[in-house]
CSV table of C-alpha atoms and ligand atoms in Angstrom, one decimal:
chain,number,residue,atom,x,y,z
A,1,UNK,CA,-18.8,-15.2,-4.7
A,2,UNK,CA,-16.4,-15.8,-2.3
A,3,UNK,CA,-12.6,-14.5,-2.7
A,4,UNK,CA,-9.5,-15.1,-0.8
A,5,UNK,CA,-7.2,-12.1,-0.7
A,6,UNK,CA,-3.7,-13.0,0.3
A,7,UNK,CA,-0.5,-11.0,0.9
A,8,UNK,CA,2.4,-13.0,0.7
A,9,UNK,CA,5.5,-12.3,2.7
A,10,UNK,CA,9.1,-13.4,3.3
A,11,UNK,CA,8.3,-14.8,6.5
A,12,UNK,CA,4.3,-14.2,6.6
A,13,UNK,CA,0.6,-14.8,4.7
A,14,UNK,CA,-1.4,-12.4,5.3
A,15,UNK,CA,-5.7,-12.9,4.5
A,16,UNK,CA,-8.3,-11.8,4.1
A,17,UNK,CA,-12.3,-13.5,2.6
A,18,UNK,CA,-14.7,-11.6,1.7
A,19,UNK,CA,-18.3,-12.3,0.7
A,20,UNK,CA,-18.7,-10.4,-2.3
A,21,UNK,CA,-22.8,-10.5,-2.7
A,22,UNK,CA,-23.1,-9.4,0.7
A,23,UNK,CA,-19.9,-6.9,1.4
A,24,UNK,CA,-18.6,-8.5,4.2
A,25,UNK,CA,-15.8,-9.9,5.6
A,26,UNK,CA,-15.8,-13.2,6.3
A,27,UNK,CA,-12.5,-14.0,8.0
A,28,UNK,CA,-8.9,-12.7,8.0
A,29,UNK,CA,-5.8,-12.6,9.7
A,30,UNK,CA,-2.0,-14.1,9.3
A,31,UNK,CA,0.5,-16.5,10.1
A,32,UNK,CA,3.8,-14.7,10.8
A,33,UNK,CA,7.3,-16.1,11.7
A,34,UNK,CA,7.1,-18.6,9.7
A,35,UNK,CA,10.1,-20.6,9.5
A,36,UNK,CA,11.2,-19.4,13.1
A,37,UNK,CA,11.1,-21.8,16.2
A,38,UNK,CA,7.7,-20.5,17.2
A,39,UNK,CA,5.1,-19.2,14.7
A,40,UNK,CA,2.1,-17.3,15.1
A,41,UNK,CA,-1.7,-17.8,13.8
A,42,UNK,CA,-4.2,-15.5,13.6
A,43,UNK,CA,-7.8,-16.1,13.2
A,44,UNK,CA,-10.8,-13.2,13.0
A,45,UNK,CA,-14.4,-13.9,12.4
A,46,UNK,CA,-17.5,-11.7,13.3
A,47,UNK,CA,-19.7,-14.4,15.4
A,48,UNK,CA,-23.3,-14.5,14.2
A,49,UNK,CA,-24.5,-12.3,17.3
A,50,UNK,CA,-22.2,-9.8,16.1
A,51,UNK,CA,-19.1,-10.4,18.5
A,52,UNK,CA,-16.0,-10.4,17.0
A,53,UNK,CA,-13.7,-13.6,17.4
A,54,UNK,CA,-10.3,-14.0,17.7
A,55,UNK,CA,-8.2,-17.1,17.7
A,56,UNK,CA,-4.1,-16.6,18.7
A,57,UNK,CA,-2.0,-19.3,17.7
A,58,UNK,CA,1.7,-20.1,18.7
A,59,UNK,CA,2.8,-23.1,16.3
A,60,UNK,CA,5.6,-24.3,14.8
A,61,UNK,CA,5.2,-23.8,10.7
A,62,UNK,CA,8.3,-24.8,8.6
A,63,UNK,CA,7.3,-23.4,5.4
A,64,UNK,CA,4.3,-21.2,3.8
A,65,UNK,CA,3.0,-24.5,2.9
A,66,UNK,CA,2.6,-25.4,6.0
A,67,UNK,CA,1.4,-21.9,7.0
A,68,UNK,CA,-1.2,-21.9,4.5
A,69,UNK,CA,-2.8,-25.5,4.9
A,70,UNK,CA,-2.8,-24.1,8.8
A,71,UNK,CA,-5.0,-21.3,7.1
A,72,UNK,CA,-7.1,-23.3,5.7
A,73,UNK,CA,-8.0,-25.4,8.5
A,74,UNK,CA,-9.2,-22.3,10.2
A,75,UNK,CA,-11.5,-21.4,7.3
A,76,UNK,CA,-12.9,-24.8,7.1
A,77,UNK,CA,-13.2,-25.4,10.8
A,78,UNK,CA,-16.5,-27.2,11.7
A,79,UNK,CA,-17.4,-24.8,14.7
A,80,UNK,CA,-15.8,-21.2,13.7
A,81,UNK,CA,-14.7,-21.7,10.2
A,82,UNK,CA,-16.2,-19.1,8.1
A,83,UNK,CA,-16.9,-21.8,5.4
A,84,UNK,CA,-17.4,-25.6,5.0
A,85,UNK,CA,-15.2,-26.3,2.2
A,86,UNK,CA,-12.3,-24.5,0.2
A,87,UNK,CA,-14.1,-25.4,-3.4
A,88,UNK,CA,-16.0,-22.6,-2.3
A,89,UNK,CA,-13.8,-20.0,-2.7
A,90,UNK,CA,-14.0,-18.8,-6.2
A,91,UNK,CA,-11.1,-17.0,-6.4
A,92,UNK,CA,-7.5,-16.4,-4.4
A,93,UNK,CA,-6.1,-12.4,-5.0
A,94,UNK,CA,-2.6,-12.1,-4.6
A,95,UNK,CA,-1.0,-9.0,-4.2
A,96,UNK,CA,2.0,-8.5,-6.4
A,97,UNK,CA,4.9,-6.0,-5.3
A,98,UNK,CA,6.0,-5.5,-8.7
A,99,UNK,CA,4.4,-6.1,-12.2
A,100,UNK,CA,7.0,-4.0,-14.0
A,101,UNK,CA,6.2,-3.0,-17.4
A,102,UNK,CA,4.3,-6.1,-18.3
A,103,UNK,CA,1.4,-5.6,-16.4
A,104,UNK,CA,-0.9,-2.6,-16.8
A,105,UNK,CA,-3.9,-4.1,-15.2
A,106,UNK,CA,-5.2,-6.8,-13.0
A,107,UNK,CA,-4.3,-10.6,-14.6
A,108,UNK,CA,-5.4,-13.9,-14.0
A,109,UNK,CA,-2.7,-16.1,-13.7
A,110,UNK,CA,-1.2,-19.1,-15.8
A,111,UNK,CA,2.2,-19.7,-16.5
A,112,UNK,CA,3.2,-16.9,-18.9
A,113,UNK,CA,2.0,-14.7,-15.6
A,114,UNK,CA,3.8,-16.5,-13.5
A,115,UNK,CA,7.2,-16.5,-15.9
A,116,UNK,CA,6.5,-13.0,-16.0
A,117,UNK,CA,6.1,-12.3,-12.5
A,118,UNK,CA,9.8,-14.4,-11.8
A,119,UNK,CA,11.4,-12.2,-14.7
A,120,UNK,CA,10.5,-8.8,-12.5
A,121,UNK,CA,12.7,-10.2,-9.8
A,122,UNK,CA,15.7,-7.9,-10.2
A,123,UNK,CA,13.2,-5.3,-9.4
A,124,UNK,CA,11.7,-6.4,-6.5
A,125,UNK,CA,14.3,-9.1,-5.3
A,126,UNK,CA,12.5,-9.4,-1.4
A,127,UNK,CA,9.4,-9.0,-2.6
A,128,UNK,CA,8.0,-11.0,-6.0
A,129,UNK,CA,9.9,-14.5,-4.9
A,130,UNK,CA,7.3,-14.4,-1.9
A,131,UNK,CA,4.6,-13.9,-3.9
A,132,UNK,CA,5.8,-16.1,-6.4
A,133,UNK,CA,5.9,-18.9,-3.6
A,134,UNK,CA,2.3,-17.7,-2.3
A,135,UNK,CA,0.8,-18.5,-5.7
A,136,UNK,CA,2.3,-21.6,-6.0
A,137,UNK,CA,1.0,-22.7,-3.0
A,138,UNK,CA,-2.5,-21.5,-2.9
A,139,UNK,CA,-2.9,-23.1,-6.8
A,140,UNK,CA,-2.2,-26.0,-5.2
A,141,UNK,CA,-4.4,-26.1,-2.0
A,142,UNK,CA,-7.4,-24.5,-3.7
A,143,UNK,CA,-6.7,-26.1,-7.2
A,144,UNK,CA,-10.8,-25.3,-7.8
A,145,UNK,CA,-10.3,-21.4,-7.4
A,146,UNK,CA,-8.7,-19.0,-10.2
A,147,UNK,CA,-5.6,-17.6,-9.3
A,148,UNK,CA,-5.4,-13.7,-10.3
A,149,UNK,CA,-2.6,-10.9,-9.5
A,150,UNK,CA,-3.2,-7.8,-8.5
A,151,UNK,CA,-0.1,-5.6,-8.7
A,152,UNK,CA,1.3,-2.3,-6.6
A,153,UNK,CA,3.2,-1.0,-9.6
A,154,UNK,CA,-0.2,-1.5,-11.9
A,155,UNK,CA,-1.9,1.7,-11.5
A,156,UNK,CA,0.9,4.0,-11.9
A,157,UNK,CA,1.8,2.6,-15.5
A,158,UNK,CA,-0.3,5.4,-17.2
A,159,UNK,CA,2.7,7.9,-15.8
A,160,UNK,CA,4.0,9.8,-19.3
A,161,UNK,CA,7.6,9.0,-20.3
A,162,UNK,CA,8.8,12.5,-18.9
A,163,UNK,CA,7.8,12.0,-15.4
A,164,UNK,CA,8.8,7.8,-15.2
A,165,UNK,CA,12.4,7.8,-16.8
A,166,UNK,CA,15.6,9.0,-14.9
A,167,UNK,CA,18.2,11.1,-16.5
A,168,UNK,CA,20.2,8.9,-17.3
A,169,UNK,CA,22.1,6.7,-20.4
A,170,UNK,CA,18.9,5.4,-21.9
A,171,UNK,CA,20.4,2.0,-22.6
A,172,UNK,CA,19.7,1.5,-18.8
A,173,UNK,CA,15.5,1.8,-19.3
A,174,UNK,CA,15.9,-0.3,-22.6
A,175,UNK,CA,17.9,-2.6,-21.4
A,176,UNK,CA,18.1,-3.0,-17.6
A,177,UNK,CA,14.2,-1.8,-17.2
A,178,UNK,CA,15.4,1.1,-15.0
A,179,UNK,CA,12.7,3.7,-14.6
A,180,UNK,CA,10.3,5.1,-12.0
A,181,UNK,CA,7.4,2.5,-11.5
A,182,UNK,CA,5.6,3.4,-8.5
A,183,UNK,CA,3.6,1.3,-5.7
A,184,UNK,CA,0.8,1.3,-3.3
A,185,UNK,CA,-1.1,1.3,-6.4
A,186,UNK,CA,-4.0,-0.3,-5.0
A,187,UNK,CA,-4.3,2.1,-1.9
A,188,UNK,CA,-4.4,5.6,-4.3
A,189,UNK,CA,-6.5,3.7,-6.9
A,190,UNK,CA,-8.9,2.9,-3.7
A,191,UNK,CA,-9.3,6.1,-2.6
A,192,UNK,CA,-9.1,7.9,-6.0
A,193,UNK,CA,-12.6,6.6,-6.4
A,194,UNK,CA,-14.0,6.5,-2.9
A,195,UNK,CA,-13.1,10.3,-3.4
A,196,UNK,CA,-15.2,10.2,-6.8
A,197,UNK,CA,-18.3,9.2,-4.7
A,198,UNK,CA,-18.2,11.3,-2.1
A,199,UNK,CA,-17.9,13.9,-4.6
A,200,UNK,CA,-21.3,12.8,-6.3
A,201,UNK,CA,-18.2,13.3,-9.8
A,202,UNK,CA,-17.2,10.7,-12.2
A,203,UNK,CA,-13.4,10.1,-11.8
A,204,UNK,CA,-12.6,11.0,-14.9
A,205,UNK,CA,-13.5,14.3,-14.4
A,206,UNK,CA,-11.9,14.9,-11.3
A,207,UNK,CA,-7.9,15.9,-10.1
A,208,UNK,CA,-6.9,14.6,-7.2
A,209,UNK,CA,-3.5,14.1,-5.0
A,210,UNK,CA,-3.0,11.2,-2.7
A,211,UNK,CA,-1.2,11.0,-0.2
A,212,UNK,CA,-0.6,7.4,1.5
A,213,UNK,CA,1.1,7.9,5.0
A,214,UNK,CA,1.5,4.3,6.3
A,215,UNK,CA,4.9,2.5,7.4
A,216,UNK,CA,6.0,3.1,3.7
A,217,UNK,CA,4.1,6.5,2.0
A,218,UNK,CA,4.1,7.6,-0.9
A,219,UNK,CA,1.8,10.2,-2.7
A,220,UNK,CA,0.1,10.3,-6.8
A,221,UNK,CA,-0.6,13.2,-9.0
A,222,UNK,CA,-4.2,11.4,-10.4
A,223,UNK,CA,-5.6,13.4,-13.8
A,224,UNK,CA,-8.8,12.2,-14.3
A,225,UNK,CA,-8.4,8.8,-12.7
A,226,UNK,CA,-4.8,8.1,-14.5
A,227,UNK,CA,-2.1,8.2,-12.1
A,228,UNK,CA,0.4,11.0,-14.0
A,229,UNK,CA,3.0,11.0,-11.4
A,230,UNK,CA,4.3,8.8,-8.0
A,231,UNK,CA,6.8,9.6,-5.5
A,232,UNK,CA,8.3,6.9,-4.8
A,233,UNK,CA,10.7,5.4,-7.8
A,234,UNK,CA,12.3,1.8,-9.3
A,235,UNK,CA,12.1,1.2,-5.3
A,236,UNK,CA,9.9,2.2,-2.2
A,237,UNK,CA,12.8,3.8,-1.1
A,238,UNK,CA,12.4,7.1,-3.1
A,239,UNK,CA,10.2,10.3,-2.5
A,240,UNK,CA,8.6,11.1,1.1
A,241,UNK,CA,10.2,10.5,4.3
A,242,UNK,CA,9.0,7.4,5.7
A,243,UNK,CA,9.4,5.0,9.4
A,244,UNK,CA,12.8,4.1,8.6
A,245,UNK,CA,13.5,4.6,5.0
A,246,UNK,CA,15.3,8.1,3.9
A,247,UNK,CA,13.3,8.8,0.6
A,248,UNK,CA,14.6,11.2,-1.5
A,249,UNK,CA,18.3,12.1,-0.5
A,250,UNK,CA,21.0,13.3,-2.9
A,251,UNK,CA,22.0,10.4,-5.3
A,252,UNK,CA,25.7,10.6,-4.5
A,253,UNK,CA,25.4,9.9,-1.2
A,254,UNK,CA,25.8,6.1,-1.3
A,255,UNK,CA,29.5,7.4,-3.2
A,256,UNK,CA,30.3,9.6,0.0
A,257,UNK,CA,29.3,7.0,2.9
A,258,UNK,CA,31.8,3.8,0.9
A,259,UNK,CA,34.0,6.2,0.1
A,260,UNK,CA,34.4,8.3,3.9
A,261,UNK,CA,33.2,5.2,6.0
A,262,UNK,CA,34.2,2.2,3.7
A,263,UNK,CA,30.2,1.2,4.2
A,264,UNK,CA,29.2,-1.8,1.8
A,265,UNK,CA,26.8,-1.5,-0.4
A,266,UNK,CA,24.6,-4.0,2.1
A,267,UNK,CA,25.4,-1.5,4.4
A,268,UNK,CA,24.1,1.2,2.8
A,269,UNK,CA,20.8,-0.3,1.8
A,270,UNK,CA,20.0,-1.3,4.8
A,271,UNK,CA,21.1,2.3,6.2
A,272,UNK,CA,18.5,4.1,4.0
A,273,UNK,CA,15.9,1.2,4.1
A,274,UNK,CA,15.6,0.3,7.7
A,275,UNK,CA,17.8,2.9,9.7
A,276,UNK,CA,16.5,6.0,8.6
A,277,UNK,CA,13.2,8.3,8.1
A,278,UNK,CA,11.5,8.9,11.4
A,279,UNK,CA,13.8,6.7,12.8
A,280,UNK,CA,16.9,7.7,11.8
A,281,UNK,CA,16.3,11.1,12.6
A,282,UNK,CA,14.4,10.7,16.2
A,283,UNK,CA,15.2,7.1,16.9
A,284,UNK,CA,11.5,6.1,17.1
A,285,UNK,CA,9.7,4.9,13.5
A,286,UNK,CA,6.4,4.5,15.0
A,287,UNK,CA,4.1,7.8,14.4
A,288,UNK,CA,2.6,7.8,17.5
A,289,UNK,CA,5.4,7.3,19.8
A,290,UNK,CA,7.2,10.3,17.4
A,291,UNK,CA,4.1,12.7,18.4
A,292,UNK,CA,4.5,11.8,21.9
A,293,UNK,CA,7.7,12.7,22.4
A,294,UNK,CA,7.3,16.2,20.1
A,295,UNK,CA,4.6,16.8,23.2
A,296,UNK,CA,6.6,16.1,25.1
A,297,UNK,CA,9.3,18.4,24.4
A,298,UNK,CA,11.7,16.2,22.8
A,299,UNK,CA,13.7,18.9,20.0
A,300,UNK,CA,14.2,15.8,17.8
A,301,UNK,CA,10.8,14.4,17.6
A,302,UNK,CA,10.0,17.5,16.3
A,303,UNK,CA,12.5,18.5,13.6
A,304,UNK,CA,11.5,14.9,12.6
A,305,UNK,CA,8.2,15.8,12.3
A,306,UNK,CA,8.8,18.8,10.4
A,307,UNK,CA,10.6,17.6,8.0
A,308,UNK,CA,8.3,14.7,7.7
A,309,UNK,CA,5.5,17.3,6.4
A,310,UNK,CA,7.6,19.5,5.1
A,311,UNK,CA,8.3,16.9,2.4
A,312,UNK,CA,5.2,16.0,1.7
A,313,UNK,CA,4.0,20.1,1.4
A,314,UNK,CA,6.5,20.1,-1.5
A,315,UNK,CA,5.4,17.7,-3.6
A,316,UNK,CA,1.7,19.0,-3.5
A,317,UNK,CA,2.9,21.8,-4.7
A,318,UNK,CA,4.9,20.0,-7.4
A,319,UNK,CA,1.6,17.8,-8.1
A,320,UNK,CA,-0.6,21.1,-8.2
A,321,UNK,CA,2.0,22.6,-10.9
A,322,UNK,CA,1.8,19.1,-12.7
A,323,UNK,CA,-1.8,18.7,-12.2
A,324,UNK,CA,-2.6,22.7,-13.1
A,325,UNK,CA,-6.3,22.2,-11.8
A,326,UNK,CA,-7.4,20.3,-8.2
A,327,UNK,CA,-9.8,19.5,-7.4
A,328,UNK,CA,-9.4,17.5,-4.3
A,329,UNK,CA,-6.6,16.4,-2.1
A,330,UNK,CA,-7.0,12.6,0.1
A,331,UNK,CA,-5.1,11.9,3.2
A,332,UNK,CA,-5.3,8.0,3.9
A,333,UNK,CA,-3.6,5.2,5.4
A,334,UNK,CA,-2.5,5.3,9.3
A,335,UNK,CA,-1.0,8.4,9.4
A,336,UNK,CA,-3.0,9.9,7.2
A,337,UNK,CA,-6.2,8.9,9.1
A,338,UNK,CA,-5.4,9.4,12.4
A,339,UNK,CA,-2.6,11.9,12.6
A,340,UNK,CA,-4.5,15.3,12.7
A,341,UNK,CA,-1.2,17.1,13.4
A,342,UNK,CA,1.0,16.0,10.3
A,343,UNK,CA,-2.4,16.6,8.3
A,344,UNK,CA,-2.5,20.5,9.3
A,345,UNK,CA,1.7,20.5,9.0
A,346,UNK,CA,1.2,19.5,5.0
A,347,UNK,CA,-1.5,21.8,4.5
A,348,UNK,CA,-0.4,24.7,6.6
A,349,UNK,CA,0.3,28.0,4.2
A,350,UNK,CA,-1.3,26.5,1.1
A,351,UNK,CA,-4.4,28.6,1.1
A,352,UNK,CA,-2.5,30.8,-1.5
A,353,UNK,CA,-3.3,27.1,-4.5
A,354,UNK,CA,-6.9,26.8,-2.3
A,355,UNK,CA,-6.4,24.3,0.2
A,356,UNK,CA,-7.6,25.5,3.1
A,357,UNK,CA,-8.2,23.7,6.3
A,358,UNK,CA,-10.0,23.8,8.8
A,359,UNK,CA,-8.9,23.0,11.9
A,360,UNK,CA,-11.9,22.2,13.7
A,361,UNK,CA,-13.1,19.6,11.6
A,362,UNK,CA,-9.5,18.3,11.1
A,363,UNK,CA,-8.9,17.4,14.7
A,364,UNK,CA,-12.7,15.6,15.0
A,365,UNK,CA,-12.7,12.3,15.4
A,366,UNK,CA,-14.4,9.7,13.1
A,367,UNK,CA,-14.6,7.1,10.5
A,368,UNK,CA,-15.1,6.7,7.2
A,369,UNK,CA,-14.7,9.6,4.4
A,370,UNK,CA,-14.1,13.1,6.4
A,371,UNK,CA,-14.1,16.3,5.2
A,372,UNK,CA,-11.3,18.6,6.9
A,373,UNK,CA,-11.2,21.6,4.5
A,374,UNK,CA,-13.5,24.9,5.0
A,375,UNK,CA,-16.7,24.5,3.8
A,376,UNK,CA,-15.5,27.3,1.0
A,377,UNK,CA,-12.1,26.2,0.4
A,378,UNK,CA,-11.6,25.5,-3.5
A,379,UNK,CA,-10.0,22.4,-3.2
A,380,UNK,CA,-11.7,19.8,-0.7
A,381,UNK,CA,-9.3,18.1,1.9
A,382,UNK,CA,-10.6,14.3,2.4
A,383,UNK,CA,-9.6,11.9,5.3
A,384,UNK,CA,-10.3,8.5,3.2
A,385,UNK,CA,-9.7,5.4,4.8
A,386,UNK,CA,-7.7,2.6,2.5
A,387,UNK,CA,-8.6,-0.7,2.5
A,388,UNK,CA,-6.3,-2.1,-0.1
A,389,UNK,CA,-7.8,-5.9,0.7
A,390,UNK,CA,-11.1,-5.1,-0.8
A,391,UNK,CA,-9.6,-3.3,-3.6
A,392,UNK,CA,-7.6,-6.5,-4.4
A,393,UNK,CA,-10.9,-8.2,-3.9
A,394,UNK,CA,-13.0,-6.0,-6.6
A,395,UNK,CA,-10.1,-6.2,-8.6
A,396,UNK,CA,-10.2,-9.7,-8.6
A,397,UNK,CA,-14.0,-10.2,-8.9
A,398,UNK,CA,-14.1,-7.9,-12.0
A,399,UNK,CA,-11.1,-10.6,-13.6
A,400,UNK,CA,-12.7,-13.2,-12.9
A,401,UNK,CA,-16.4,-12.2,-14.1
A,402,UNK,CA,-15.8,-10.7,-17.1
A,403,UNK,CA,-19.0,-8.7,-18.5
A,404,UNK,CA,-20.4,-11.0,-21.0
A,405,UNK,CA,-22.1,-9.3,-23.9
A,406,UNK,CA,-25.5,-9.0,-23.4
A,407,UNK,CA,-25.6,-9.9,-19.9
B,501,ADP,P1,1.3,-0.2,7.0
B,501,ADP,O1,2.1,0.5,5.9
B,501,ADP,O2,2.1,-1.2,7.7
B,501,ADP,O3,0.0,-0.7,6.5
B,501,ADP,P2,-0.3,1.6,8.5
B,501,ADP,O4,-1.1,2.2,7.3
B,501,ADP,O5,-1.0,0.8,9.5
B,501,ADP,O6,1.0,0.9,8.0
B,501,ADP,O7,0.3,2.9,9.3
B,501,ADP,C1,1.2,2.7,10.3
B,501,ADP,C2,1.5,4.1,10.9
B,501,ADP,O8,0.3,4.7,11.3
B,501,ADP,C3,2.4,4.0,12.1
B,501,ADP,O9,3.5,5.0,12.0
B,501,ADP,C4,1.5,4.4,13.2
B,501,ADP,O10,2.2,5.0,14.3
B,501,ADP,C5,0.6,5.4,12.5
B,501,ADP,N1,-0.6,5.6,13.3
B,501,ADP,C6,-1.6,4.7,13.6
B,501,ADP,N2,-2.6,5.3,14.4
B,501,ADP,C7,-2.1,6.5,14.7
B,501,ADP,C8,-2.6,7.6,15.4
B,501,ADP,N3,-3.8,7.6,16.1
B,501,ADP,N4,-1.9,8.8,15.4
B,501,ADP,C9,-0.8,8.9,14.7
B,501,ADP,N5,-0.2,7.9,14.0
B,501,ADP,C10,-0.9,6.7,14.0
């Protein structure tokens, strides 16, 4: 079975096609800019004799249309395409920014998903028209494959009533849908059970707390594979310091900044969005660069990163008092996979809840599932690599195939 994971974008289309029978990879990469004078194409294939391909692009591409029949003529391209004709892809995965309340799970899509999907709008107002406009488009170009929707908020709806509502007049979750949600679903569901294997443990017997350090992060509080609690909120802007966004800040600073500065309420989102995190404290959002400079002696860099870490050590502790028991603790995402520093920042002092680690092994280099935490350290400290594409793939084979009885 072939499957066609794509993320759409305001301005890009990101995929991805895996072979599902044989694990791999068949092709990915993205067109970007789209609707900008000059667009770009990106085209990745492993070559038969094992050398990876890459194909760079510029183009003009008007629309995602365009973008996507572009796509397609790269997967069906007689001398590099990775297949022959598009009826063979059996399925096209979409990732979804926000399924609100109305998805729990993983859905194939017709047009009471799609209707649903446009009614979750107000909640994600950049994101769900995009991949509203990406399932349009791929239902028409591969009108032979099932459309499913795989969504970033899914995961998180098993969170209890006391840990998703905000204190505030309840007509606003009845009415309005106001509530914590929670995203990068995909990525702690991923690892969740990556970290079940290593440990040899079903998930449902295990505690764990994620921690997703990318661009955007956000951490989960997982009992027994049901996410019980998320930092980030109705938005991606709550919870842990991130790039450029703020996460959590005092509510009533919005009030203070149009109030002092006369700042519009534009102004302000794009303030706490884009502006500030890493960023906004250093002037760099990229973690590496940030590092650098810390090395370098730079006093910012490093009050950024502090308080970077800082925030996250606080909510493990909140997730260990929500949790009560656990049993392991995942770093993943680029940050969390390649930034030994901010891993030994978050865990530093914890040994008093069990977490100890070990600095040796947390500073060696590898891939794949690590282990960072003493050998004798009751909670294990995992470095788990995310690969949210081939969880949207999974997700969208198991949709698609459902077990039939007796099979
Ligand atoms: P996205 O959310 O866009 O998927 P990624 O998961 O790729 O983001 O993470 C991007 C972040 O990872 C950037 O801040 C980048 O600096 C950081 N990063 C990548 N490699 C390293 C590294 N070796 N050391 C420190 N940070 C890294």
């Amino acid at each position: 079975m072939k499957i066609l994971v794509i993320n759409t974008g305001s301005s890009s289309i990101k995929y991805e096609l895996f072979d599902m029978e044989q694990h791999q990879v068949m092709a990915s990469g993205m067109a970007e800019k789209i609707g900008e004078d000059t667009s770009l194409l990106t085209y990745r294939k492993t070559l038969p004799d094992g050398e990876p391909l890459e194909k760079v692009e510029e183009a003009v591409i008007l629309d995602h249309r365009k973008g996507m029949n572009r796509i397609v003529e790269f997967l069906i391209d007689p001398e590099h395409g990775a297949i022959r004709d598009r009826d063979e892809i059996s399925a096209v995965g979409h990732r979804v920014v926000h399924g609100g309340e109305t998805f729990r799970t993983t859905t194939v899509i017709d047009e009471a998903v799609i209707a649903a999907i446009r009614e979750n709008i107000p909640l994600a107002p950049l994101h769900n028209p995009a991949n509203l406009i990406g399932i349009e488009i791929a239902g028409s170009v591969f009108p032979n494959a099932l459309q499913v929707a795989v969504f970033d908020t899914a995961f998180h709806q098993t969170l209890p009533m006391k840990a998703f509502l905000y204190a505030i007049p309840f007509e606003m979750y009845e009415k309005e849908k106001v509530r914590r949600y929670g995203f990068h679903g995909t990525s702690h569901a991923y690892v969740a059970e990556r970290a079940a294997d290593y440990m040899g443990c079903p998930l449902a017997e295990l505690n764990l707390i994620t921690i997703h350090l990318g661009n955007g992060a956000s951490m989960a509080a997982i009992r027994k594979g049901k996410s019980v609690d998320t930092t980030m909120g109705m938005t991606p802007l709550a919870g842990l310091v991130m790039g450029t966004r703020s996460g959590d800040v005092d509510p009533a600073l919005p009030f203070f900044l149009a109030d002092h500065l006369g700042m519009s309420l534009k102004d302000i989102e794009a303030l706490l969005n884009k502006e500030s995190g890493l960023k906004g404290i250093c002037g760099t959002n990229d973690m590496r660069d940030v590092i650098k400079e810390m090395e370098a002696g730079d006093d910012r860099a490093k009050i950024a990163l502090d308080i970077y870490a800082y925030r996250i050590k606080k909510y493990i502790g909140a997730y260990f008092a929500v949790l009560g028991r656990v049993d392991v603790v995942v770093f993943t995402a680029g940050i969390g996979e390649n930034a030994p520093y901010i891993r030994k920042l978050c865990c530093r002092g914890l040994g008093g809840f069990g977490m100890e680690i070990d600095p040796e092994r947390n500073t060696k280099a590898g891939n794949g599932i690590r282990e960072i935490s003493f050998l004798n350290s009751k909670v294990k400290i995992l470095v788990i690599p995310t690969n949210e594409e081939l969880r949207i793939a999974q997700e969208t084979k198991a949709a698609v195939e459902p077990p039939f009885p007796g099979a």
